[in-house]
Each structure stands twice: as C-alpha cells, then as structure tokens.
CSV table of C-alpha atoms in Angstrom, one decimal:
chain,number,residue,atom,x,y,z
B,29,MET,CA,-10.5,26.0,4.4
B,30,ASP,CA,-13.3,26.4,7.0
B,31,LYS,CA,-14.9,23.1,7.7
B,32,ALA,CA,-17.8,22.3,10.1
B,33,GLN,CA,-16.5,20.3,13.1
B,34,SER,CA,-18.3,17.9,15.3
B,35,GLY,CA,-16.4,17.4,18.6
B,36,GLU,CA,-13.0,16.0,17.7
B,37,THR,CA,-13.6,15.3,14.0
B,38,VAL,CA,-13.8,17.2,10.8
B,39,ALA,CA,-16.1,16.1,7.9
B,40,LEU,CA,-14.7,16.2,4.3
B,41,SER,CA,-15.9,15.1,0.9
B,42,LEU,CA,-13.7,12.8,-1.1
B,43,ASP,CA,-13.1,15.6,-3.6
B,44,GLU,CA,-11.9,17.8,-0.7
B,45,VAL,CA,-9.6,15.0,0.5
B,46,PHE,CA,-8.0,14.8,-3.0
B,47,ALA,CA,-7.7,18.5,-3.4
B,48,LEU,CA,-6.2,19.0,0.0
B,49,SER,CA,-3.7,16.2,-0.6
B,50,ARG,CA,-2.8,17.4,-4.0
B,51,SER,CA,-2.3,21.0,-2.8
B,52,VAL,CA,0.1,20.0,-0.1
B,53,LEU,CA,2.1,17.7,-2.4
B,54,LEU,CA,2.4,20.4,-5.1
B,55,ALA,CA,3.5,23.0,-2.5
B,56,ALA,CA,6.1,20.5,-1.3
B,57,GLY,CA,7.6,20.6,-4.8
B,58,LEU,CA,6.1,17.6,-6.7
B,59,THR,CA,5.1,18.0,-10.3
B,60,ALA,CA,1.5,17.4,-11.1
B,61,GLU,CA,2.5,14.1,-12.7
B,62,GLN,CA,3.9,13.0,-9.4
B,63,ALA,CA,1.3,14.6,-7.1
B,64,ASN,CA,-1.9,13.3,-8.8
B,65,PRO,CA,-1.4,9.5,-8.4
B,66,VAL,CA,-0.2,10.0,-4.8
B,67,ALA,CA,-3.1,12.2,-3.9
B,68,ARG,CA,-5.5,9.7,-5.5
B,69,VAL,CA,-4.2,6.8,-3.4
B,70,ILE,CA,-4.3,8.8,-0.2
B,71,THR,CA,-7.9,9.6,-1.0
B,72,GLU,CA,-8.7,5.9,-1.7
B,73,GLY,CA,-7.1,4.9,1.7
B,74,GLN,CA,-9.3,7.5,3.5
B,75,ARG,CA,-12.3,6.5,1.5
B,76,ASP,CA,-12.0,2.9,2.6
B,77,GLU,CA,-11.3,3.9,6.2
B,78,CYS,CA,-7.8,2.6,6.1
B,79,HIS,CA,-6.8,5.4,8.4
B,80,SER,CA,-3.1,4.5,8.6
B,81,HIS,CA,-2.9,4.9,4.8
B,82,GLY,CA,-5.1,7.9,4.3
B,83,LEU,CA,-4.5,11.6,5.2
B,84,PHE,CA,-2.5,10.3,8.1
B,85,ARG,CA,0.3,9.6,5.5
B,86,LEU,CA,0.3,13.1,4.1
B,87,PRO,CA,2.8,14.8,6.6
B,88,GLY,CA,5.1,11.8,6.1
B,89,CYS,CA,4.9,12.3,2.3
B,90,VAL,CA,6.1,15.8,2.8
B,91,GLN,CA,9.0,14.6,5.0
B,92,THR,CA,9.9,12.1,2.3
B,93,ILE,CA,9.8,14.8,-0.4
B,94,ASN,CA,12.2,16.9,1.7
B,95,HIS,CA,14.7,14.0,1.9
B,96,PRO,CA,17.9,14.9,0.1
B,97,ARG,CA,17.8,11.8,-2.0
B,98,PHE,CA,14.2,12.2,-3.2
B,99,ASN,CA,13.7,13.5,-6.7
B,100,ARG,CA,10.8,16.1,-6.9
B,101,ALA,CA,11.0,16.1,-10.7
B,102,ALA,CA,11.3,12.4,-11.2
B,103,VAL,CA,10.3,11.1,-14.6
B,104,PRO,CA,9.7,7.3,-14.7
B,105,VAL,CA,11.5,5.4,-17.5
B,106,VAL,CA,9.7,2.3,-18.8
B,107,GLU,CA,11.6,-0.5,-20.5
B,108,SER,CA,10.3,-3.7,-22.1
B,109,THR,CA,12.9,-6.3,-21.1
B,110,THR,CA,11.2,-9.4,-22.6
B,111,ALA,CA,7.8,-10.5,-23.8
B,112,ALA,CA,6.7,-11.0,-20.2
B,113,VAL,CA,8.9,-8.6,-18.2
B,114,THR,CA,8.6,-4.8,-17.9
B,115,ARG,CA,10.9,-2.6,-15.8
B,116,VAL,CA,10.3,0.9,-14.8
B,117,ASP,CA,12.9,3.2,-13.1
B,118,ALA,CA,11.0,5.5,-10.7
B,119,ASP,CA,13.9,7.9,-10.8
B,120,PHE,CA,13.9,8.2,-7.0
B,121,GLY,CA,10.3,9.5,-6.9
B,122,PHE,CA,7.3,7.8,-5.5
B,123,SER,CA,6.3,4.4,-6.7
B,124,LEU,CA,2.8,5.3,-7.8
B,125,PRO,CA,3.7,7.5,-10.8
B,126,ALA,CA,6.1,4.8,-12.0
B,127,LEU,CA,3.3,2.2,-11.8
B,128,GLU,CA,1.0,4.5,-13.7
B,129,ALA,CA,3.5,5.0,-16.5
B,130,ALA,CA,4.2,1.2,-16.8
B,131,MET,CA,0.6,0.0,-16.4
B,132,PRO,CA,-0.6,0.0,-20.0
B,133,ARG,CA,2.4,-2.1,-21.1
B,134,PHE,CA,2.2,-4.3,-18.0
B,135,VAL,CA,-1.5,-5.2,-18.7
B,136,GLU,CA,-0.9,-5.6,-22.5
B,137,LYS,CA,1.7,-8.3,-21.9
B,138,ALA,CA,-0.5,-10.2,-19.5
B,139,ARG,CA,-3.3,-10.3,-22.1
B,140,ALA,CA,-0.9,-11.3,-24.9
B,141,ILE,CA,0.9,-14.2,-23.2
B,142,GLY,CA,-1.0,-14.9,-20.0
B,143,ILE,CA,1.5,-13.7,-17.5
B,144,SER,CA,3.3,-10.3,-17.0
B,145,VAL,CA,6.0,-9.3,-14.5
B,146,LEU,CA,6.6,-5.7,-13.5
B,147,ALA,CA,9.7,-4.6,-11.6
B,148,ILE,CA,9.7,-1.0,-10.2
B,149,ASN,CA,13.1,0.2,-9.2
B,150,ASN,CA,14.4,3.2,-7.3
B,151,CYS,CA,11.0,4.1,-5.8
B,152,PHE,CA,9.9,5.6,-2.5
B,153,HIS,CA,7.0,3.6,-1.3
B,154,PHE,CA,4.5,4.7,1.4
B,155,SER,CA,1.1,3.3,0.4
B,156,ALA,CA,-0.9,0.1,0.8
B,157,LEU,CA,-0.7,-2.4,-2.1
B,158,TRP,CA,-4.4,-3.0,-2.6
B,159,PRO,CA,-5.0,0.1,-4.7
B,160,GLU,CA,-2.6,-1.2,-7.4
B,161,ILE,CA,-4.1,-4.7,-7.1
B,162,GLU,CA,-7.6,-3.3,-7.7
B,163,ARG,CA,-6.4,-1.6,-10.8
B,164,LEU,CA,-5.4,-4.9,-12.2
B,165,THR,CA,-8.5,-6.9,-11.1
B,166,ALA,CA,-10.5,-4.1,-12.7
B,167,GLN,CA,-8.8,-5.3,-16.0
B,168,GLY,CA,-9.9,-8.9,-15.3
B,169,LEU,CA,-6.4,-9.9,-14.2
B,170,VAL,CA,-5.3,-11.9,-11.2
B,171,ALA,CA,-2.5,-10.1,-9.5
B,172,ILE,CA,0.2,-10.3,-6.8
B,173,ALA,CA,2.3,-7.5,-5.4
B,174,MET,CA,5.0,-7.3,-2.8
B,175,THR,CA,7.6,-4.9,-1.6
B,176,PRO,CA,10.3,-4.6,1.2
B,177,SER,CA,10.4,-1.5,3.5
B,178,HIS,CA,12.9,-0.5,6.2
B,179,SER,CA,14.4,-3.0,8.6
B,180,TRP,CA,12.0,-2.4,11.4
B,181,VAL,CA,11.2,-6.1,12.0
B,182,ALA,CA,13.1,-8.7,13.9
B,183,PRO,CA,13.3,-12.3,12.4
B,184,ALA,CA,11.8,-15.1,14.5
B,185,GLY,CA,14.1,-15.8,17.4
B,186,GLY,CA,16.0,-12.5,16.9
B,187,THR,CA,16.2,-9.2,18.8
B,188,LYS,CA,17.1,-6.7,16.1
B,189,GLY,CA,15.4,-5.4,13.0
B,190,ALA,CA,16.6,-7.2,9.8
B,191,LEU,CA,13.4,-7.5,7.8
B,192,GLY,CA,10.8,-5.0,6.6
B,193,THR,CA,7.1,-5.0,7.3
B,194,ASN,CA,7.1,-6.5,3.8
B,195,PRO,CA,3.5,-6.5,2.6
B,196,LEU,CA,2.1,-9.1,0.3
B,197,ALA,CA,-1.1,-8.5,-1.7
B,198,PHE,CA,-3.2,-10.7,-4.0
B,199,GLY,CA,-6.3,-10.0,-6.1
B,200,TRP,CA,-8.9,-12.2,-7.9
B,201,PRO,CA,-11.5,-10.6,-10.2
B,202,ARG,CA,-15.1,-11.6,-9.6
B,203,MET,CA,-18.2,-11.5,-11.8
B,204,GLY,CA,-21.8,-11.5,-10.7
B,205,ALA,CA,-24.4,-13.8,-12.0
B,206,ASP,CA,-25.5,-11.1,-14.4
B,207,GLY,CA,-22.0,-11.1,-15.9
B,208,GLN,CA,-21.1,-7.7,-14.4
B,209,PRO,CA,-17.9,-7.1,-12.4
B,210,ARG,CA,-18.3,-7.2,-8.6
B,211,ASP,CA,-15.9,-6.3,-5.8
B,212,PRO,CA,-12.8,-8.5,-6.2
B,213,TYR,CA,-11.3,-10.9,-3.7
B,214,VAL,CA,-8.3,-8.9,-2.4
B,215,PHE,CA,-6.0,-9.3,0.6
B,216,ASP,CA,-3.2,-7.0,1.5
B,217,PHE,CA,-1.2,-7.6,4.7
B,218,ALA,CA,2.1,-6.9,6.2
B,219,THR,CA,4.2,-9.9,7.2
B,220,SER,CA,4.9,-8.1,10.4
B,221,ALA,CA,2.4,-8.7,13.2
B,222,ILE,CA,1.0,-5.2,12.7
B,223,ALA,CA,1.6,-2.4,10.1
B,224,ARG,CA,4.1,0.3,11.1
B,225,GLY,CA,1.5,3.0,10.6
B,226,ASP,CA,-0.9,1.2,13.0
B,227,ILE,CA,1.7,1.3,15.8
B,228,SER,CA,2.0,5.0,15.2
B,229,LEU,CA,-1.7,5.3,15.6
B,230,HIS,CA,-1.6,3.3,18.8
B,231,LYS,CA,1.0,5.7,20.1
B,232,MET,CA,-1.0,8.8,19.2
B,233,ALA,CA,-4.1,7.3,20.9
B,234,GLY,CA,-2.2,6.1,24.0
B,235,LYS,CA,-3.4,2.5,23.3
B,236,PRO,CA,-1.3,-0.5,24.3
B,237,LEU,CA,-0.2,-3.0,21.6
B,238,LYS,CA,-1.1,-6.7,21.8
B,239,GLU,CA,1.5,-9.1,23.2
B,240,GLY,CA,3.6,-10.6,20.5
B,241,TRP,CA,3.6,-7.6,18.3
B,242,ALA,CA,6.9,-6.0,19.2
B,243,ILE,CA,10.0,-5.8,21.3
B,244,ASP,CA,11.8,-2.9,22.9
B,245,ALA,CA,15.4,-1.6,22.1
B,246,GLU,CA,16.8,-4.2,24.6
B,247,GLY,CA,14.9,-7.1,22.8
B,248,ASN,CA,12.3,-7.5,25.6
B,249,PRO,CA,8.6,-8.0,24.7
B,250,THR,CA,6.6,-4.8,25.0
B,251,THR,CA,3.1,-3.6,24.6
B,252,ASP,CA,4.2,0.1,24.6
B,253,ALA,CA,3.9,1.6,21.2
B,254,ALA,CA,6.7,4.2,21.8
B,255,ALA,CA,9.0,1.5,23.0
B,256,ALA,CA,8.1,-0.6,19.9
B,257,LEU,CA,9.0,2.2,17.6
B,258,ASP,CA,12.4,2.5,19.2
B,259,GLY,CA,12.8,-1.3,19.2
B,260,ALA,CA,11.6,-3.7,16.6
B,261,MET,CA,8.4,-5.3,15.4
B,262,LEU,CA,7.8,-9.0,15.2
B,263,THR,CA,6.6,-11.1,12.3
B,264,PHE,CA,3.2,-12.7,12.4
B,265,GLY,CA,3.1,-16.5,12.8
B,266,GLY,CA,6.6,-16.8,14.2
B,267,HIS,CA,9.0,-18.6,11.9
B,268,LYS,CA,6.4,-18.9,9.1
B,269,GLY,CA,5.9,-15.2,8.9
B,270,SER,CA,9.7,-14.7,9.1
B,271,ALA,CA,10.3,-17.0,6.2
B,272,LEU,CA,7.6,-15.4,4.1
B,273,SER,CA,9.0,-12.0,4.9
B,274,THR,CA,12.5,-13.2,3.8
B,275,MET,CA,11.0,-14.5,0.5
B,276,ILE,CA,9.6,-11.0,-0.2
B,277,GLU,CA,13.0,-9.4,0.6
B,278,LEU,CA,14.6,-11.6,-2.0
B,279,LEU,CA,11.9,-11.4,-4.7
B,280,ALA,CA,11.4,-7.6,-4.5
B,281,GLY,CA,15.0,-6.9,-3.7
B,282,PRO,CA,18.0,-8.8,-5.1
B,283,LEU,CA,15.9,-10.6,-7.8
B,284,ILE,CA,15.1,-7.3,-9.4
B,285,ALA,CA,18.4,-5.7,-8.6
B,286,ASP,CA,17.1,-3.4,-5.9
B,287,MET,CA,17.6,-2.8,-2.1
B,288,THR,CA,16.6,-5.0,0.8
B,289,SER,CA,15.0,-3.4,3.9
B,290,LEU,CA,18.5,-3.3,5.5
B,291,GLU,CA,19.9,-1.4,2.6
B,292,SER,CA,16.9,0.9,2.4
B,293,MET,CA,17.4,1.8,6.0
B,294,GLU,CA,21.0,2.6,5.3
B,295,PHE,CA,20.1,4.6,2.3
B,296,ASP,CA,17.7,6.7,4.4
B,297,ASP,CA,20.6,7.7,6.6
B,298,GLY,CA,18.4,8.8,9.5
B,299,GLY,CA,16.1,11.0,7.4
B,300,LYS,CA,13.0,9.1,8.3
B,301,ALA,CA,11.6,9.2,4.8
B,302,ALA,CA,9.4,6.5,3.3
B,303,PRO,CA,11.4,3.4,2.4
B,304,CYS,CA,13.2,3.5,-0.9
B,305,HIS,CA,13.6,0.2,-2.7
B,306,GLY,CA,11.9,-1.8,-5.4
B,307,GLU,CA,8.4,-3.4,-5.9
B,308,LEU,CA,7.5,-6.6,-7.8
B,309,LEU,CA,4.1,-7.1,-9.4
B,310,ILE,CA,2.8,-10.2,-11.3
B,311,ALA,CA,-0.4,-10.3,-13.4
B,312,PHE,CA,-2.1,-13.4,-14.8
B,313,ASP,CA,-4.8,-13.5,-17.4
B,314,PRO,CA,-7.3,-16.2,-16.3
B,315,THR,CA,-8.8,-16.4,-19.8
B,316,ILE,CA,-5.4,-17.6,-21.2
B,317,LEU,CA,-4.3,-19.7,-18.3
B,318,GLY,CA,-7.7,-21.3,-18.1
B,319,GLY,CA,-7.7,-22.3,-21.7
B,320,GLY,CA,-10.6,-20.0,-22.6
B,321,SER,CA,-12.9,-21.7,-20.1
B,322,ARG,CA,-15.2,-19.9,-17.7
B,323,ASP,CA,-15.0,-22.7,-15.2
B,324,ASN,CA,-12.4,-20.8,-13.3
B,325,GLN,CA,-15.0,-18.2,-12.4
B,326,ALA,CA,-17.6,-20.7,-11.4
B,327,SER,CA,-15.1,-22.7,-9.4
B,328,SER,CA,-13.8,-19.7,-7.5
B,329,GLU,CA,-17.3,-18.5,-6.7
B,330,ARG,CA,-18.2,-21.9,-5.3
B,331,LEU,CA,-15.1,-21.6,-3.0
B,332,PHE,CA,-16.1,-18.1,-1.9
B,333,GLY,CA,-19.6,-19.3,-1.2
B,334,ALA,CA,-18.3,-22.1,0.9
B,335,ILE,CA,-16.6,-19.5,3.0
B,336,THR,CA,-19.3,-17.0,3.4
B,337,ASP,CA,-22.2,-19.4,3.7
B,338,GLN,CA,-20.8,-20.5,7.1
B,339,GLY,CA,-20.6,-17.0,8.3
B,340,ALA,CA,-17.0,-16.3,7.6
B,341,ARG,CA,-15.9,-13.1,6.0
B,342,LEU,CA,-13.8,-12.6,2.9
B,343,PRO,CA,-10.9,-10.2,3.1
B,344,SER,CA,-11.6,-6.6,2.1
B,345,LEU,CA,-15.3,-6.8,2.9
B,346,ARG,CA,-14.8,-4.2,5.7
B,347,ARG,CA,-13.1,-1.9,3.1
B,348,TYR,CA,-15.9,-2.3,0.6
B,349,GLU,CA,-18.5,-1.5,3.3
B,350,ALA,CA,-16.5,1.6,4.3
B,351,ARG,CA,-16.2,2.6,0.6
B,352,ALA,CA,-20.0,2.6,0.2
B,353,ARG,CA,-20.4,4.8,3.3
B,354,SER,CA,-17.7,7.2,2.2
B,355,LEU,CA,-19.1,7.5,-1.4
B,356,ALA,CA,-22.5,8.3,0.0
B,357,HIS,CA,-21.5,10.6,3.0
B,358,GLY,CA,-17.9,11.6,2.7
B,359,VAL,CA,-15.3,10.9,5.5
B,360,THR,CA,-14.4,12.3,8.9
B,361,ILE,CA,-10.9,12.7,10.2
B,362,PRO,CA,-9.5,13.6,13.7
B,363,ARG,CA,-9.5,17.4,14.1
B,364,HIS,CA,-5.8,17.3,15.3
B,365,LEU,CA,-4.8,15.6,12.0
B,366,TYR,CA,-6.8,18.1,9.9
B,367,GLU,CA,-5.1,21.0,11.8
B,368,GLN,CA,-1.7,19.4,11.3
B,369,ILE,CA,-2.3,19.2,7.6
B,370,LEU,CA,-3.6,22.8,7.4
B,371,ALA,CA,-0.3,23.9,9.0
B,372,LEU,CA,1.6,22.5,6.0
B,373,PRO,CA,2.3,24.8,3.0
B,374,ARG,CA,-0.4,24.4,0.3
B,375,ALA,CA,-0.5,25.4,-3.3
B,376,GLY,CA,-2.9,28.1,-4.3
C-alpha cells in the first residue's frame, strides 16, 4: 500500500482504515465473523479522532490474538436467562462479536418490557464503550455500559494497583424539532484519571503527565509516563472515583460471575493482552418507562439547552465534529504508526 505522505503523517480514507485493520486481523488468525466487528470499531475510533482507540490499538489486538488463552475461532453463545436478562459467552474471543450476536435479542427485550440487561462473559475487551452505546441510542434506547480491565489503578489512599481503568458509558437518544434523529447525548470515561492508552500516547510523544494522574512503582507521585506504566494510575476525583470504580468492578465482575480487574491481570499471566473479563450493558425504552409520553424528549432537550445556551459543551461534541471532518476528508495518522502496522502480516 503506497500512500501519499505529508511530513510525519499519512492520509487514509475510512474504507482504507477498515480494510487495513481487517487484513491484519485476518492474517493474525481471526475468522471474518470475529475480524469484521473489531475492524469496524477501530475505524470508528479513528474516524472520531479518538486516537488511543483507533489504529493505535491494532498492534495490541494482534498481541492479544497471540495470547495462549485467546480463542481465534471463538463462536459466541447467546442465552435468554429471563424476560429481561440475556447472557452471551464470548468464548474467549473479543467482546464485539459477542455483542453483535446478542444485540437483536437484547434490543427486543428492552422494547418488550422497558428494560433489558446484557451480560457478556469471557471476553477480551480493548475498545471504547461509546460505539456500543451509539448502537443502542440509534434504536431509540437509553443505555449504560461498564466493564473492568486490568488492575492498573490504585484505590484512593493506596499505592498499588487493585482496580481497573473501569470505564462507564451512558447514552440518551435525541430527536430534532423535525422529528428526525440527531447526535445522541453520550459520555464515556474511564474512572481512572486518564485512560491507559492515553498514557502510552504521552510516552510515545515524550510528554509529561499531569500531576495527580499516576504514581511510580514505589508509590510516589509521578508525571513521567514510563514510570506511570510501571507503577499505577490514580482514580479521578479521589475517593469518589475510587468508589465508582469499585462499583463497576462488582457490577461487571462478581454480579455477572466474571473476573475482577485483579483476576483479569492474573489470568493474563504477563502476556500483556487486552483484559479478559465481563461487560454489563443495560438498555431502557423511554417510550415504555415514560408511559407513552413524548414529554421525556422535550424535558431532556430543555436541559441540554440550559447547558449549551450558557456556552457549555455537551459530551461527545468534539467526537461528532471530528466525525464530520473524517467523513468528508478521511483521516491522517502518524507515519511511524502506519509503518508499524504495515510491518504486521496482512491477508491478501
């Protein structure tokens, strides 16, 4: 693949991002059923300029695929547990194919009774949560998603990793005055002070971290990204972030009979793969819970307006602006990343 380069960057279309990702994943041994959803989410991350969750993740995906406990031929098994609960065993493959397999039943239950819970078990998870949240808001559903990770994060007052980065995501569907869907209200953030991938990007760029983000291996505060990766990250908001992170450990771990971040790290056994654990998603149908009234939409838009009318920004606005640029003009990535990916085996 011979791409025009401008200085230190390479320009790619979104179709090229997907094709490159898919080719690398297939060559690493994934089936097409496993590779396609993973390549799609990598493309979506790059499209929205979420650089730590775009093509930057592809070499790590290959490393995960090569982990001895990863199942290249995983086939998700979906089970309806109750009228509201669905479980899907990811069979020690990536989480995204399992979510795709369970999505029709998950959505159907939310529309039937107003609430639906999905537990994904035995999944390797590397991606942001907003792509799956947006799949649910596109169906007119309110959604929550959460997952543990590896025990990279020290609890408030501690000096050693015990919690994961433990992201939490939420989405609220929105309609325009013309009755047409518009970009949903979505937030997705790690309960650590910074995402693990962003620390890696700081290390690659030689940039210091902000104070309060991490500690070194001896438990001392550090702004050095390399020392932080060898030490532990900190939660945002001190004891409040620590408590919220612990809640996510419990809800997306023991509650659904899956691993905590501590157990995920032990399962990895030094292989440095993506964390393997569970994921919990909850979907709500606002039509049913709102008693068939459209007041919930008008009320929510009044709230959003009260925020934006004073110059404040809603979460995800930056992503939506980036998305529009990428859909119109494609994306650019660092040349060193492009060359690193080209050095990986690719399917013909």
